[in-house]
Coordinates of C-alpha atoms in Angstrom, one line a residue:
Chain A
X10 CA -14.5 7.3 -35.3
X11 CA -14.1 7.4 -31.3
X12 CA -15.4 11.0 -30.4
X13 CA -13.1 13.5 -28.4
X14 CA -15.2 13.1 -25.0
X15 CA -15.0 8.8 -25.5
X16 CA -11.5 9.9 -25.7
X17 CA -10.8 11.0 -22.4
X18 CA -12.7 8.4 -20.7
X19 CA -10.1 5.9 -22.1
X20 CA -7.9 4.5 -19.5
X21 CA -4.3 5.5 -20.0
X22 CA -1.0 3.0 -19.6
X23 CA -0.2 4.8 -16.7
X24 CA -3.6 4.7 -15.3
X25 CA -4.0 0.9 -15.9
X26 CA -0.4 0.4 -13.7
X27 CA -2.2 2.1 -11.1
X28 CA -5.3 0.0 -10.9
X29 CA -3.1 -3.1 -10.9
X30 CA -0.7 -1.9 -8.5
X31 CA -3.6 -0.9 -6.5
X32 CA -5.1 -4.4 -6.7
X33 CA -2.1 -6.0 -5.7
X34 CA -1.2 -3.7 -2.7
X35 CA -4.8 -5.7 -1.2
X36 CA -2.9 -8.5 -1.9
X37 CA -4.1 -9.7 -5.1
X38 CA -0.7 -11.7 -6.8
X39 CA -2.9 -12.2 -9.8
X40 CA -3.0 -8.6 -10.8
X41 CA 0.8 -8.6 -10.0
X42 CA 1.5 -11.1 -12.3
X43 CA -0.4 -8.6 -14.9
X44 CA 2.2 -6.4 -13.8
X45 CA 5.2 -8.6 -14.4
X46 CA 4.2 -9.7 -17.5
X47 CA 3.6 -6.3 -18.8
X48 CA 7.6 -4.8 -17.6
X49 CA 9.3 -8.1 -17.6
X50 CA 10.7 -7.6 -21.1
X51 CA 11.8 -4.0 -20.0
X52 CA 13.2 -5.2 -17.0
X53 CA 15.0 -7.3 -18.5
X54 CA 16.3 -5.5 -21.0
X55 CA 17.5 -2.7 -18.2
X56 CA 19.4 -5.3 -16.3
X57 CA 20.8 -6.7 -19.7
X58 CA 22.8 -3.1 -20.0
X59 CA 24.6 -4.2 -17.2
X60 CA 24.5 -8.4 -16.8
X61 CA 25.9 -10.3 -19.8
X62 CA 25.1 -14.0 -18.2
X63 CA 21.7 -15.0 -19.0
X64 CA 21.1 -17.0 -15.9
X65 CA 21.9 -13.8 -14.0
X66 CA 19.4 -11.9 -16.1
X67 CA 16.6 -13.9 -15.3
X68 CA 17.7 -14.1 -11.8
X69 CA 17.9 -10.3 -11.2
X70 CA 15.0 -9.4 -12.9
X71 CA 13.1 -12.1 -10.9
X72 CA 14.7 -10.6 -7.7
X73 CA 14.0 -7.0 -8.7
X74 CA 10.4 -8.0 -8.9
X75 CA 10.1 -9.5 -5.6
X76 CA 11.3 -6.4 -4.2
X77 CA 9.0 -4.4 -6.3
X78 CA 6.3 -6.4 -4.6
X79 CA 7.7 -6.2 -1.2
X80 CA 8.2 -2.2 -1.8
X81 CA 4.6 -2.1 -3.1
X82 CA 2.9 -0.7 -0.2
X83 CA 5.2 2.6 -0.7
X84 CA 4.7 3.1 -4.5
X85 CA 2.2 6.3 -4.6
X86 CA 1.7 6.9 -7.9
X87 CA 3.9 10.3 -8.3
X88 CA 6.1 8.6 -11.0
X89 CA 5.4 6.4 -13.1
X90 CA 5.3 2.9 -12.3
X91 CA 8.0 2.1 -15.3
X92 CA 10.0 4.7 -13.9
X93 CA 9.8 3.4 -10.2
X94 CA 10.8 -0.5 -11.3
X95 CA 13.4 0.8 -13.5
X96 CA 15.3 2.4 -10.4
X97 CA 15.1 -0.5 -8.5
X98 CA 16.2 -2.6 -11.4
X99 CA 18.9 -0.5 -11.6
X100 CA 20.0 -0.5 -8.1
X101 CA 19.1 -4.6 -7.9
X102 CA 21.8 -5.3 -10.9
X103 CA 24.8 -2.9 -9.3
X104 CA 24.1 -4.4 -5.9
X105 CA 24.5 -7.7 -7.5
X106 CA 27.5 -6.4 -9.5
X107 CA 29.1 -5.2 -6.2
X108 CA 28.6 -8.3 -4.3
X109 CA 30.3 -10.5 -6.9
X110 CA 33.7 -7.9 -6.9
X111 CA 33.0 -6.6 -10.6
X112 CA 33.0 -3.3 -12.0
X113 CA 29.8 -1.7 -12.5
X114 CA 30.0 0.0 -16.0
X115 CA 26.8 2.8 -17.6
X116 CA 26.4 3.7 -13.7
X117 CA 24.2 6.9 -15.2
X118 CA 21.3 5.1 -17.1
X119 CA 18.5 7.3 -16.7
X120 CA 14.9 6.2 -17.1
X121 CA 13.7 8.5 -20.3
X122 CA 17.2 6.4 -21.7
X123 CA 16.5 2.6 -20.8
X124 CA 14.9 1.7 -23.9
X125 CA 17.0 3.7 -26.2
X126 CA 20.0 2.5 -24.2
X127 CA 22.7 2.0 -27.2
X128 CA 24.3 -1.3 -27.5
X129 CA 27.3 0.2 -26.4
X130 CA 29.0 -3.3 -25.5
X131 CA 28.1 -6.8 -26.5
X132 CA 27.0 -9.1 -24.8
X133 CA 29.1 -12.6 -26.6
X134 CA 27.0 -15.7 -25.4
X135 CA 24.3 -13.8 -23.8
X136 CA 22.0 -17.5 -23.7
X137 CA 22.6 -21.0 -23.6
X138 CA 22.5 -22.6 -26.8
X139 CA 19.2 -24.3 -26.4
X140 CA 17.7 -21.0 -24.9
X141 CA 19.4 -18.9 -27.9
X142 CA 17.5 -21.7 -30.5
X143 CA 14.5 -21.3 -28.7
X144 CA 15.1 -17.4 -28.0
X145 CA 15.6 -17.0 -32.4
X146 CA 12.5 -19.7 -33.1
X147 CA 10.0 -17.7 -31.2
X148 CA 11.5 -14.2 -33.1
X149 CA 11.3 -16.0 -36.0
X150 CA 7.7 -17.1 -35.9
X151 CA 6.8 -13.6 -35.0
X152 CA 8.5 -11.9 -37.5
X153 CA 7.2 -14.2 -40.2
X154 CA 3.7 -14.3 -38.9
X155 CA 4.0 -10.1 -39.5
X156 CA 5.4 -11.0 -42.9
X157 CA 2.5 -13.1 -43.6
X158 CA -0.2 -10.5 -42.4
X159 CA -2.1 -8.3 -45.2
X160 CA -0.3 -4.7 -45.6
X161 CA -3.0 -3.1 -43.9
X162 CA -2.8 -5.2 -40.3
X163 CA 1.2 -5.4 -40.7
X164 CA 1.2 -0.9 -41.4
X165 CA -0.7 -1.1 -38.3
X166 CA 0.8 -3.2 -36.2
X167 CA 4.4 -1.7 -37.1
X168 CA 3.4 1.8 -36.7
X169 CA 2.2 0.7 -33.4
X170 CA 4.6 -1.2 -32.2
X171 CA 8.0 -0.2 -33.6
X172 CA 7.3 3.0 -34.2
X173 CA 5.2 3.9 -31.0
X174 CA 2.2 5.8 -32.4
X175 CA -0.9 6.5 -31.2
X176 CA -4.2 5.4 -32.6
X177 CA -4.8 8.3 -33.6
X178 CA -1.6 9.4 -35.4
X179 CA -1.8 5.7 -36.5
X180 CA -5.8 6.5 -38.1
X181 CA -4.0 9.7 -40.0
X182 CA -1.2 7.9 -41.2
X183 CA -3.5 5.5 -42.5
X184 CA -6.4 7.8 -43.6
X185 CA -9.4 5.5 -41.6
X186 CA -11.1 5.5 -38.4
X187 CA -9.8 4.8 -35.3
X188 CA -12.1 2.0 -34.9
X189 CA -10.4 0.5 -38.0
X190 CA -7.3 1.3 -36.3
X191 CA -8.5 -0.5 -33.3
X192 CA -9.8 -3.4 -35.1
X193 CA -6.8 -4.1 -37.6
X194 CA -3.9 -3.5 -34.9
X195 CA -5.7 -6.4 -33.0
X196 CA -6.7 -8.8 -35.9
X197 CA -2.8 -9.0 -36.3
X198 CA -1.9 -9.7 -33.0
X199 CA -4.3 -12.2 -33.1
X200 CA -2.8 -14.1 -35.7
X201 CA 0.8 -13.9 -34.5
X202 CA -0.7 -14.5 -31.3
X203 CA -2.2 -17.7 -32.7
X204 CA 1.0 -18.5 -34.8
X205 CA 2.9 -18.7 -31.1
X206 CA 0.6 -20.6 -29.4
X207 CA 1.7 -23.8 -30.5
X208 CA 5.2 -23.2 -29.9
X209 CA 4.3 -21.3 -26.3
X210 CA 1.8 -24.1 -25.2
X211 CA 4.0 -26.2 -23.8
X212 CA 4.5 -24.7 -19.9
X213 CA 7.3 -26.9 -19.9
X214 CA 8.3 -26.0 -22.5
X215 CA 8.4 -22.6 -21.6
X216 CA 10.1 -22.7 -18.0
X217 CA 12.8 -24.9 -19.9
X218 CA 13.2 -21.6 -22.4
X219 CA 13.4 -19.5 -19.0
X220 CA 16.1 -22.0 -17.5
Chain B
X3 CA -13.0 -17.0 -24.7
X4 CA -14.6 -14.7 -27.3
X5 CA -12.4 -12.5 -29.7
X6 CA -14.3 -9.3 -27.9
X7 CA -12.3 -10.2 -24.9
X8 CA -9.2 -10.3 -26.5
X9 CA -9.7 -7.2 -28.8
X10 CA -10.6 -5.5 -25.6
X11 CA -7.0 -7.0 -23.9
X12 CA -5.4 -5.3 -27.2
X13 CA -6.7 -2.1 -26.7
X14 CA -6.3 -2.0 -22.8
X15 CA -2.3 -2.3 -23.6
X16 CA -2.6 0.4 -25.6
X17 CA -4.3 2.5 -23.1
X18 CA -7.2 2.6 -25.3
X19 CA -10.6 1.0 -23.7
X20 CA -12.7 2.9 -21.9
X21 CA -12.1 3.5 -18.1
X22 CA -15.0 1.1 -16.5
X23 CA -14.1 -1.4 -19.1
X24 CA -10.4 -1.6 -18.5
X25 CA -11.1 -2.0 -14.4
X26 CA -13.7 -4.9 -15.3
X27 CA -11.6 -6.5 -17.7
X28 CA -7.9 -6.1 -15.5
X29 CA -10.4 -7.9 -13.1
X30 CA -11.3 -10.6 -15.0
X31 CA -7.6 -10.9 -15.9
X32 CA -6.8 -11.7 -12.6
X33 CA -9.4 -14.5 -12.4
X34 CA -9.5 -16.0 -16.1
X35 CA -5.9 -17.6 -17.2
X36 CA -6.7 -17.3 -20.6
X37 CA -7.0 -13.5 -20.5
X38 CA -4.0 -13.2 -18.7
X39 CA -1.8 -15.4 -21.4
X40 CA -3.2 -13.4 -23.9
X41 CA -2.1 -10.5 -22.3
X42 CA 1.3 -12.4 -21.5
X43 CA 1.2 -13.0 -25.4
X44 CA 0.5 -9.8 -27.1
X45 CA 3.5 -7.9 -24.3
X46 CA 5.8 -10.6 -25.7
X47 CA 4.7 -9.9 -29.2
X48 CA 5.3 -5.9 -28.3
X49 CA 8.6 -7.0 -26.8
X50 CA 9.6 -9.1 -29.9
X51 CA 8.8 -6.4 -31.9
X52 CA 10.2 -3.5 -29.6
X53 CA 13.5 -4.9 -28.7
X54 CA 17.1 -5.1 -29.8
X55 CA 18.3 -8.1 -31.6
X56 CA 20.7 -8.7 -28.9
X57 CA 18.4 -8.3 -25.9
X58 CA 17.7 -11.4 -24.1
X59 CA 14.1 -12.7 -24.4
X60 CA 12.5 -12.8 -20.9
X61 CA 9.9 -15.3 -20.5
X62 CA 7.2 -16.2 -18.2
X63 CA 9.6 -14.6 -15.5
X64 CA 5.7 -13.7 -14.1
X65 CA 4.7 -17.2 -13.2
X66 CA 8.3 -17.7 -11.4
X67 CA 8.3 -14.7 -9.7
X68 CA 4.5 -15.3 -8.4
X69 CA 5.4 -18.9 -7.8
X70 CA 8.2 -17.4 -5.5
X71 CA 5.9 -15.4 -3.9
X72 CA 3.4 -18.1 -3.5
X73 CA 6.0 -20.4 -1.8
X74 CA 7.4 -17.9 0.5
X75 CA 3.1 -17.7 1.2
X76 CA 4.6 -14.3 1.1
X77 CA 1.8 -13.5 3.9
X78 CA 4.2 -12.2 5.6
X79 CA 4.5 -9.5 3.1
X80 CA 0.7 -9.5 2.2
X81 CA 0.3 -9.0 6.2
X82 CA 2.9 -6.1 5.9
X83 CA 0.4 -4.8 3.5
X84 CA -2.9 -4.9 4.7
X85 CA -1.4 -4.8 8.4
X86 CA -2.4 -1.5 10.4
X87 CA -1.2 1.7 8.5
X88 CA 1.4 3.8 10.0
X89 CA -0.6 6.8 10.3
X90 CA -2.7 5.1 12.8
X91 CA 0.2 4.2 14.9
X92 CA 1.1 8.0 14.7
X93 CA -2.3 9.2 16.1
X94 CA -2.3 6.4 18.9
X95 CA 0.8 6.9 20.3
X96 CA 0.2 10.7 21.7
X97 CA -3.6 9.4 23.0
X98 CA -1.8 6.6 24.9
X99 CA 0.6 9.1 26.7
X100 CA -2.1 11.1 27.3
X101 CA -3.8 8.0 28.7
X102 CA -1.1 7.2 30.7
X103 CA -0.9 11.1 32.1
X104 CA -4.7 11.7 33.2
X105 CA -4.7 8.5 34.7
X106 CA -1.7 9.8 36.9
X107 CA -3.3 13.0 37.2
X108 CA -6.6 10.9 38.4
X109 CA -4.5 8.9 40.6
X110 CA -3.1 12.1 42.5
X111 CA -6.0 13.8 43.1
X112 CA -7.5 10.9 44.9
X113 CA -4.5 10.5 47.0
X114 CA -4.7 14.0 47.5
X115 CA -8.6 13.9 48.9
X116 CA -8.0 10.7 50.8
X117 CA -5.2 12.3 52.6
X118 CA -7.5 15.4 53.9
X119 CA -10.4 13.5 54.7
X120 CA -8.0 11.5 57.3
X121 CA -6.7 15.2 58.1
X122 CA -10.5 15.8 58.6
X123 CA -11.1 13.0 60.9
X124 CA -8.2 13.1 63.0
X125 CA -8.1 16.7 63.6
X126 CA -11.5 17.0 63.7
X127 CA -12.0 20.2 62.6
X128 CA -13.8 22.0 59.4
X129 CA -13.3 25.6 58.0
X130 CA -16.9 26.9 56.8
X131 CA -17.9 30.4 55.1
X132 CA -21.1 30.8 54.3
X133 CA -22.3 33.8 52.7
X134 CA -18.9 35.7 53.3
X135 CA -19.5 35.6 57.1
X136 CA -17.9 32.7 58.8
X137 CA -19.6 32.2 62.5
X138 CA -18.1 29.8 65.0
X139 CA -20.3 26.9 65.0
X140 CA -19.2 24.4 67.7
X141 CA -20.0 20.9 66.8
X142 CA -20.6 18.1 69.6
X143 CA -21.3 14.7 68.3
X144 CA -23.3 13.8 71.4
X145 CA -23.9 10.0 72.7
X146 CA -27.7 10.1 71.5
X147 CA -26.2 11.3 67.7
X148 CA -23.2 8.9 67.5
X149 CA -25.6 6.1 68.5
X150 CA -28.6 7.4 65.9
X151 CA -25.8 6.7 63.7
X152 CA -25.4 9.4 61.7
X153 CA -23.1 12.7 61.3
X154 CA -23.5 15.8 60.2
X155 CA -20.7 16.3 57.9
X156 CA -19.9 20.3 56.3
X157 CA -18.8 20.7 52.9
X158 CA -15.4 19.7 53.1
X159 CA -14.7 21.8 50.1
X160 CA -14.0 24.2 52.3
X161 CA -11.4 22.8 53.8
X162 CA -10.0 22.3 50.6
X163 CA -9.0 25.6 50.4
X164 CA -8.6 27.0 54.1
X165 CA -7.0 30.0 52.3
X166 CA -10.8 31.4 51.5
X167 CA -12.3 31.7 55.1
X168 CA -8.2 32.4 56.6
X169 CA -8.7 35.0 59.2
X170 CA -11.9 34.4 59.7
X171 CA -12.0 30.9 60.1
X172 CA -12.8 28.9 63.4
X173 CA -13.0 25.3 64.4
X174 CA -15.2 22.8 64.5
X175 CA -14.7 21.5 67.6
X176 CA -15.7 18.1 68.1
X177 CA -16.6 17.3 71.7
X178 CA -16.8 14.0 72.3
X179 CA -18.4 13.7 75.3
X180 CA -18.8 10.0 75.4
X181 CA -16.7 7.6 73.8
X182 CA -18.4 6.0 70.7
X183 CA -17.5 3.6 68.1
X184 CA -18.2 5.5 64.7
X185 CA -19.1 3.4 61.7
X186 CA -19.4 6.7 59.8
X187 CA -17.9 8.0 56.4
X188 CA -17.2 11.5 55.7
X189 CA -18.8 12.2 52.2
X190 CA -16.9 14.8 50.4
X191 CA -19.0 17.2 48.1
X192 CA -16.7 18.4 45.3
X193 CA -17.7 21.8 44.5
X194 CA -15.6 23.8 42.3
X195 CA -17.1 26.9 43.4
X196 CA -15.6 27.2 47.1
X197 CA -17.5 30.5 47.9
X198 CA -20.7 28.4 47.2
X199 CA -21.7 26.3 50.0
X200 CA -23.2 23.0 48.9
X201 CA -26.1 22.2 51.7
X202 CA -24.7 19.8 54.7
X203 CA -25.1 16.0 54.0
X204 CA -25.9 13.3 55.7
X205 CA -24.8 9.8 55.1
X206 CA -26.0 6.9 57.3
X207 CA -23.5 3.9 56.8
X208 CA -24.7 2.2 59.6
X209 CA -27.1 -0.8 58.6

């Protein structure tokens, strides 16, 4: 098991934002992308409170990243970088709101609330048809390649994922070593990861998804 | 790309691989396209896992929105920032007005001196103290001096400040018996201490 002192060396979430942020303040667009494709889904999911078409969606959250990018140079670190994007996703979807003449509804999202944000309103025909089949096969082959995985990998993987632990609290749930922890909460996203691939190959493919 | 790599991208999202690793390996990210789709591919997995069923799926918005800022060449905004911090412009802008002030200040002074060494020449006369007793000195450039080509110029720091020899003061006066042409330059010996009499110079500007 990881000792207490390996512990703190670990890099945290927050500290990993910062060293990408920091790389792409030089300039770097590579570690940017990192960036997006870490808070895209979020992002997305923020504007979604407010957006029901899902051209707009992509759209906005494609425009609230450029502006996180152009607004790089004045992130400092003093909140979280979640927290920073957020507000400016925020802002980026009322603006857009305001600009097409239509009434900006849950105004008072807070950060701590985006990802609990209830589902207060739905959103009827949220994708295109081919984006909705794509949309529900990708779910679907990660949902069943969890189904498929041993008990042990698919415990880990849901405790980790769904229901946010730690590795740590994960290794006590699950009476073994973090290590174990480590090494089972990876083998299974391994194997979903290899179960998408096929189906995620295709850049095409992909950008048609998108579009 | 070996599984190590990829068990190391699953712990980095979870904020648990060591510090010098994560920096190597975010790194490496930002070179190797294969680390970064993995990474790509384990946040959507998280995000498939995570979200609610009715929450649209965002993908690869992160190659669109680095495509956009590819074709914009965004150096514009990559110029913005690595261009010259502000706090530089904050410390530059009082040294150039202070620039701009002592070279003013440099300006006037030499106006200033100018101005009395014509006083000097045209009036002709000096005010000199020397050891708190001021003697009346009279000066006569004669024919045989003017012609040697040289001049035997006071401090004029002296006459700087007429106020330190007032009441005691008396003229030079310059008796020009004959008529000569006088290629000569006063040299001015800038003394701060007045009271302190620099020793008389002589300058030869003739050839």
């Amino acid at each position: 098991m990881k000792n207490k002192q390996d512990k703190n060396t670990d890099m945290s979430e927050k500290a990993i934002d910062l060293e990408l942020v920091k790389q792409a303040q030089k300039g770097d667009i590579k570690a940017f992308e990192l960036l997006v494709q870490r808070y895209q889904q979020k992002v997305g999911g923020v504007v979604s409170k407010l957006i029901k078409d899902y051209h707009e969606i992509q759209d906005i959250t494609q425009d609230v990243f450029i502006k996180v990018y152009k607004a790089l140079p004045k992130f400092r670190g003093d909140s979280a970088f979640y927290t920073w994007i957020y507000r400016i996703a925020i802002n980026t979807a009322k603006n857009h709101l305001v600009a097409k003449g239509r009434r900006i509804q849950n105004s008072d999202i807070e950060p701590a609330d985006a990802e609990n944000f209830p589902s207060s309103f739905e959103h009827q025909n949220f994708d295109t048809p081919d984006a909705e089949y794509e949309r529900q096969e990708i779910e679907k082959v990660v949902h069943d390649s969890i189904a498929d995985l041993p008990d042990d990998l698919k415990k880990a993987i849901i405790l980790r994922e769904v229901d946010g632990l730690s590795y740590e609290e994960i290794a006590k749930e699950m009476d073994c070593p973090i290590g174990t922890v480590r090494s089972r909460i990876f083998r299974a996203r391994d194997a979903v990861d290899s179960a998408l691939k096929p189906l995620l190959q295709n850049e095409q493919k992909r950008a048609n998804y998108v579009r | 790309m070996s599984d190590k790599s990829n068990e190391q991208i699953s712990n980095l999202m979870d904020g648990e691989l060591e510090i010098n690793a994560s920096k190597f390996l975010l790194k490496r990210m930002a070179t190797d396209e294969s680390l970064s789709n993995t990474w790509d591919s384990y946040h959507l997995i998280k995000s498939c896992l995570q979200k609610e069923s009715r929450e649209p799926l965002i993908i690869d918005v992160a190659g669109l929105v680095c495509q956009q800022l590819s074709h914009k060449k965004c150096s514009s905004i990559k110029h913005e920032i690595i261009s010259t911090p502000p706090h530089i412009h904050r410390w530059l802008k009082p040294v150039i007005g202070v620039g701009i002030a002592a070279s003013v200040a440099i300006m006037s002074v030499f106006m200033l001196q100018n101005q009395q060494v014509d006083g000097l020449q045209s009036e002709s006369y000096i005010n000199v103290a020397q050891n708190n007793v001021v003697k009346p000195i009279k000066t006569t450039i004669s024919a045989n001096v003017a012609t040697s080509g040289k001049i035997i110029v006071p401090p004029p720091s002296l006459s700087r400040f007429p106020s330190v020899s007032a009441g005691n003061s008396y003229n030079y006066n310059q008796d020009f018996s004959h008529t000569v042409n006088m290629p000569y330059l006063l040299i001015i010996n800038q003394k701060s201490d007045n009271r302190q009499l620099s020793p008389m110079r002589i300058k030869d500007v003739s050839d």
